[in-house]
PDB file of C-alpha atoms in Angstrom:
ATOM      1  CA  MET G  11       6.876 -10.831  42.799  1.00 50.00           C
ATOM      2  CA  LEU G  12       9.110  -8.983  45.264  1.00 49.00           C
ATOM      3  CA  MET G  13       7.151 -10.476  48.150  1.00 48.00           C
ATOM      4  CA  ASN G  14       7.788 -14.038  46.848  1.00 49.00           C
ATOM      5  CA  SER G  15      11.530 -13.338  46.634  1.00 50.00           C
ATOM      6  CA  TYR G  16      11.484 -11.976  50.175  1.00 43.00           C
ATOM      7  CA  ILE G  17       9.640 -15.058  51.470  1.00 47.00           C
ATOM      8  CA  LYS G  18      12.109 -17.405  49.719  1.00 49.00           C
ATOM      9  CA  LEU G  19      15.042 -15.495  51.213  1.00 43.00           C
ATOM     10  CA  LEU G  20      13.482 -15.580  54.670  1.00 42.00           C
ATOM     11  CA  ALA G  21      12.796 -19.329  54.372  1.00 46.00           C
ATOM     12  CA  THR G  22      16.408 -19.929  53.313  1.00 45.00           C
ATOM     13  CA  LEU G  23      17.722 -17.887  56.246  1.00 38.00           C
ATOM     14  CA  LEU G  24      15.533 -19.809  58.661  1.00 37.00           C
ATOM     15  CA  LEU G  25      16.703 -23.131  57.230  1.00 33.00           C
ATOM     16  CA  VAL G  26      20.341 -22.097  57.424  1.00 32.00           C
ATOM     17  CA  SER G  27      19.855 -20.861  60.980  1.00 35.00           C
ATOM     18  CA  PHE G  28      18.106 -24.080  61.975  1.00 34.00           C
ATOM     19  CA  LEU G  29      20.833 -26.269  60.494  1.00 32.00           C
ATOM     20  CA  GLY G  30      23.576 -24.149  62.033  1.00 33.00           C
ATOM     21  CA  CYS G  31      25.349 -23.750  58.711  1.00 30.00           C
ATOM     22  CA  ALA G  32      27.002 -20.736  57.140  1.00 29.00           C
ATOM     23  CA  SER G  33      25.513 -21.660  53.779  1.00 27.00           C
ATOM     24  CA  ALA G  34      22.813 -24.145  52.862  1.00 30.00           C
ATOM     25  CA  ASN G  35      24.637 -25.375  49.764  1.00 32.00           C
ATOM     26  CA  ASN G  36      28.279 -24.286  50.086  1.00 33.00           C
ATOM     27  CA  THR G  37      30.405 -27.054  51.599  1.00 34.00           C
ATOM     28  CA  ASN G  38      33.711 -25.697  50.299  1.00 37.00           C
ATOM     29  CA  ASN G  39      33.734 -22.771  52.735  1.00 37.00           C
ATOM     30  CA  LYS G  40      35.714 -24.398  55.579  1.00 40.00           C
ATOM     31  CA  SER G  41      37.577 -22.428  58.173  1.00 43.00           C
ATOM     32  CA  SER G  42      40.993 -23.467  59.407  1.00 46.00           C
ATOM     33  CA  ASN G  43      39.353 -24.441  62.728  1.00 47.00           C
ATOM     34  CA  GLU G  44      37.040 -26.879  60.947  1.00 47.00           C
ATOM     35  CA  ASP G  45      40.023 -28.379  59.134  1.00 46.00           C
ATOM     36  CA  LYS G  46      41.844 -28.625  62.477  1.00 50.00           C
ATOM     37  CA  ALA G  47      38.903 -30.533  63.958  1.00 52.00           C
ATOM     38  CA  ASN G  48      39.502 -33.344  61.463  1.00 47.00           C
ATOM     39  CA  SER G  49      43.268 -33.623  61.858  1.00 52.00           C
ATOM     40  CA  THR G  50      45.463 -35.176  64.497  1.00 60.00           C
ATOM     41  CA  ILE G  51      47.305 -32.631  66.626  1.00 57.00           C
ATOM     42  CA  ARG G  52      49.570 -33.055  69.631  1.00 60.00           C
ATOM     43  CA  VAL G  53      48.258 -31.066  72.584  1.00 69.00           C
ATOM     44  CA  THR G  54      49.206 -30.560  76.206  1.00 70.00           C
ATOM     45  CA  ASN G  55      45.944 -28.974  77.307  1.00 81.00           C
ATOM     46  CA  LEU G  56      42.997 -31.060  76.220  1.00 85.00           C
ATOM     47  CA  HIS G  57      40.409 -28.638  77.593  1.00 85.00           C
ATOM     48  CA  ASN G  58      41.685 -25.682  75.542  1.00 84.00           C
ATOM     49  CA  TYR G  59      42.052 -27.800  72.427  1.00 87.00           C
ATOM     50  CA  ILE G  60      38.476 -29.077  72.624  1.00 90.00           C
ATOM     51  CA  LYS G  61      37.214 -25.514  73.179  1.00 88.00           C
ATOM     52  CA  SER G  62      38.916 -24.512  69.914  1.00 89.00           C
ATOM     53  CA  ILE G  63      36.975 -27.078  67.833  1.00 89.00           C
ATOM     54  CA  PRO G  64      33.945 -25.519  66.129  1.00 89.00           C
ATOM     55  CA  ARG G  65      30.597 -26.636  67.551  1.00 90.00           C
ATOM     56  CA  LEU G  66      32.096 -28.278  70.650  1.00 92.00           C
ATOM     57  CA  THR G  67      31.549 -26.476  73.923  1.00 92.00           C
ATOM     58  CA  PHE G  68      31.703 -27.157  77.650  1.00 92.00           C
ATOM     59  CA  THR G  69      28.489 -27.143  79.656  1.00 89.00           C
ATOM     60  CA  GLY G  70      28.457 -28.194  83.287  1.00 87.00           C
ATOM     61  CA  GLY G  71      31.936 -29.678  82.997  1.00 89.00           C
ATOM     62  CA  GLU G  72      30.989 -31.899  80.053  1.00 93.00           C
ATOM     63  CA  VAL G  73      31.570 -31.430  76.326  1.00 94.00           C
ATOM     64  CA  ILE G  74      28.551 -31.133  74.063  1.00 92.00           C
ATOM     65  CA  ASN G  75      28.356 -31.076  70.281  1.00 92.00           C
ATOM     66  CA  THR G  76      26.133 -28.127  69.350  1.00 90.00           C
ATOM     67  CA  ALA G  77      25.880 -29.425  65.764  1.00 88.00           C
ATOM     68  CA  VAL G  78      23.704 -32.299  66.983  1.00 86.00           C
ATOM     69  CA  ASN G  79      19.976 -31.685  66.644  1.00 79.00           C
ATOM     70  CA  THR G  80      18.219 -33.884  69.173  1.00 71.00           C
ATOM     71  CA  PHE G  81      15.152 -33.723  71.339  1.00 72.00           C
ATOM     72  CA  THR G  82      16.543 -36.218  73.847  1.00 66.00           C
ATOM     73  CA  GLY G  83      19.209 -33.804  75.023  1.00 71.00           C
ATOM     74  CA  ASN G  84      22.074 -36.253  74.424  1.00 85.00           C
ATOM     75  CA  LYS G  85      24.730 -34.260  72.592  1.00 91.00           C
ATOM     76  CA  TYR G  86      27.778 -35.807  74.241  1.00 93.00           C
ATOM     77  CA  PRO G  87      30.530 -37.068  71.920  1.00 95.00           C
ATOM     78  CA  LEU G  88      32.073 -40.501  72.388  1.00 96.00           C
ATOM     79  CA  TYR G  89      35.633 -40.621  73.755  1.00 96.00           C
ATOM     80  CA  VAL G  90      38.057 -43.233  72.485  1.00 96.00           C
ATOM     81  CA  LEU G  91      41.325 -43.517  74.424  1.00 95.00           C
ATOM     82  CA  ASP G  92      44.107 -45.591  72.854  1.00 94.00           C
ATOM     83  CA  GLY G  93      41.554 -47.533  70.802  1.00 95.00           C
ATOM     84  CA  VAL G  94      39.177 -48.253  73.706  1.00 96.00           C
ATOM     85  CA  GLN G  95      35.715 -46.665  73.821  1.00 97.00           C
ATOM     86  CA  ILE G  96      35.570 -44.862  77.167  1.00 95.00           C
ATOM     87  CA  GLY G  97      32.046 -43.468  76.939  1.00 95.00           C
ATOM     88  CA  THR G  98      30.676 -39.925  76.844  1.00 95.00           C
ATOM     89  CA  SER G  99      31.905 -38.539  80.177  1.00 95.00           C
ATOM     90  CA  TYR G 100      34.660 -35.929  79.879  1.00 93.00           C
ATOM     91  CA  ALA G 101      35.291 -36.182  83.628  1.00 91.00           C
ATOM     92  CA  GLU G 102      35.879 -39.933  83.334  1.00 93.00           C
ATOM     93  CA  LEU G 103      38.228 -39.405  80.388  1.00 92.00           C
ATOM     94  CA  VAL G 104      40.295 -36.809  82.248  1.00 88.00           C
ATOM     95  CA  SER G 105      40.548 -39.092  85.280  1.00 88.00           C
ATOM     96  CA  LEU G 106      42.295 -41.655  83.064  1.00 91.00           C
ATOM     97  CA  LEU G 107      44.898 -39.203  81.735  1.00 87.00           C
ATOM     98  CA  ASP G 108      48.090 -37.909  83.303  1.00 82.00           C
ATOM     99  CA  ARG G 109      47.813 -34.116  83.034  1.00 76.00           C
ATOM    100  CA  ASN G 110      51.544 -33.825  82.223  1.00 76.00           C
ATOM    101  CA  GLN G 111      51.596 -36.205  79.263  1.00 81.00           C
ATOM    102  CA  TYR G 112      51.230 -35.306  75.622  1.00 82.00           C
ATOM    103  CA  VAL G 113      48.287 -36.686  73.699  1.00 86.00           C
ATOM    104  CA  THR G 114      47.270 -36.795  70.082  1.00 88.00           C
ATOM    105  CA  VAL G 115      43.669 -35.726  69.539  1.00 90.00           C
ATOM    106  CA  GLU G 116      41.380 -36.151  66.568  1.00 90.00           C
ATOM    107  CA  PHE G 117      37.750 -35.075  66.382  1.00 92.00           C
ATOM    108  CA  LEU G 118      35.644 -37.174  64.041  1.00 93.00           C
ATOM    109  CA  LYS G 119      32.582 -35.342  62.790  1.00 90.00           C
ATOM    110  CA  ILE G 120      29.254 -37.136  62.860  1.00 89.00           C
ATOM    111  CA  SER G 121      29.346 -38.612  59.342  1.00 90.00           C
ATOM    112  CA  LYS G 122      32.815 -40.138  59.736  1.00 93.00           C
ATOM    113  CA  ALA G 123      32.184 -41.071  63.380  1.00 93.00           C
ATOM    114  CA  THR G 124      29.052 -43.093  62.608  1.00 92.00           C
ATOM    115  CA  VAL G 125      30.835 -44.973  59.822  1.00 94.00           C
ATOM    116  CA  GLN G 126      33.626 -46.009  62.217  1.00 94.00           C
ATOM    117  CA  TYR G 127      31.727 -46.346  65.521  1.00 95.00           C
ATOM    118  CA  GLY G 128      28.098 -46.874  64.510  1.00 93.00           C
ATOM    119  CA  GLU G 129      25.356 -45.632  66.833  1.00 91.00           C
ATOM    120  CA  ALA G 130      27.914 -44.835  69.562  1.00 93.00           C
ATOM    121  CA  GLY G 131      29.467 -42.189  67.280  1.00 93.00           C
ATOM    122  CA  LYS G 132      26.224 -40.399  66.432  1.00 92.00           C
ATOM    123  CA  ASN G 133      27.316 -37.249  68.323  1.00 93.00           C
ATOM    124  CA  GLY G 134      30.886 -37.225  67.019  1.00 94.00           C
ATOM    125  CA  VAL G 135      33.955 -38.949  68.433  1.00 95.00           C
ATOM    126  CA  ILE G 136      37.033 -37.526  70.133  1.00 94.00           C
ATOM    127  CA  VAL G 137      39.912 -39.959  69.567  1.00 94.00           C
ATOM    128  CA  ILE G 138      42.817 -39.589  71.978  1.00 93.00           C
ATOM    129  CA  THR G 139      46.120 -41.419  71.716  1.00 90.00           C
ATOM    130  CA  THR G 140      48.675 -41.191  74.497  1.00 86.00           C
ATOM    131  CA  GLY G 141      52.295 -41.068  73.594  1.00 73.00           C
TER     132      GLY G 141
END
């Protein structure tokens, strides 16, 4: 009986680890960083802001969404600048921005991103509005 409980616990831990979640069935346990990732915030340093969003990281100068489970290797979020889909290249996005201007940034997680942007939003969407 104890062995069955141990196996169930181990299976749950493996599932949670695989999904990258803190809890397999607790969706109410959000950190302030996760809440921040779904709100619009004025920023002057886009790079630092993106680094502060959970599950987004820089690799080789590009942003990847570590929450995306894919075998194709495509984990790049879509960038939308002032309502126009720019693509998935962070370098291209930055080349279109004036480093001294203020921007409003919103990160749309996968579920919301796919509703609004379809297949293009499957890895999340970073919406940027210049002001």
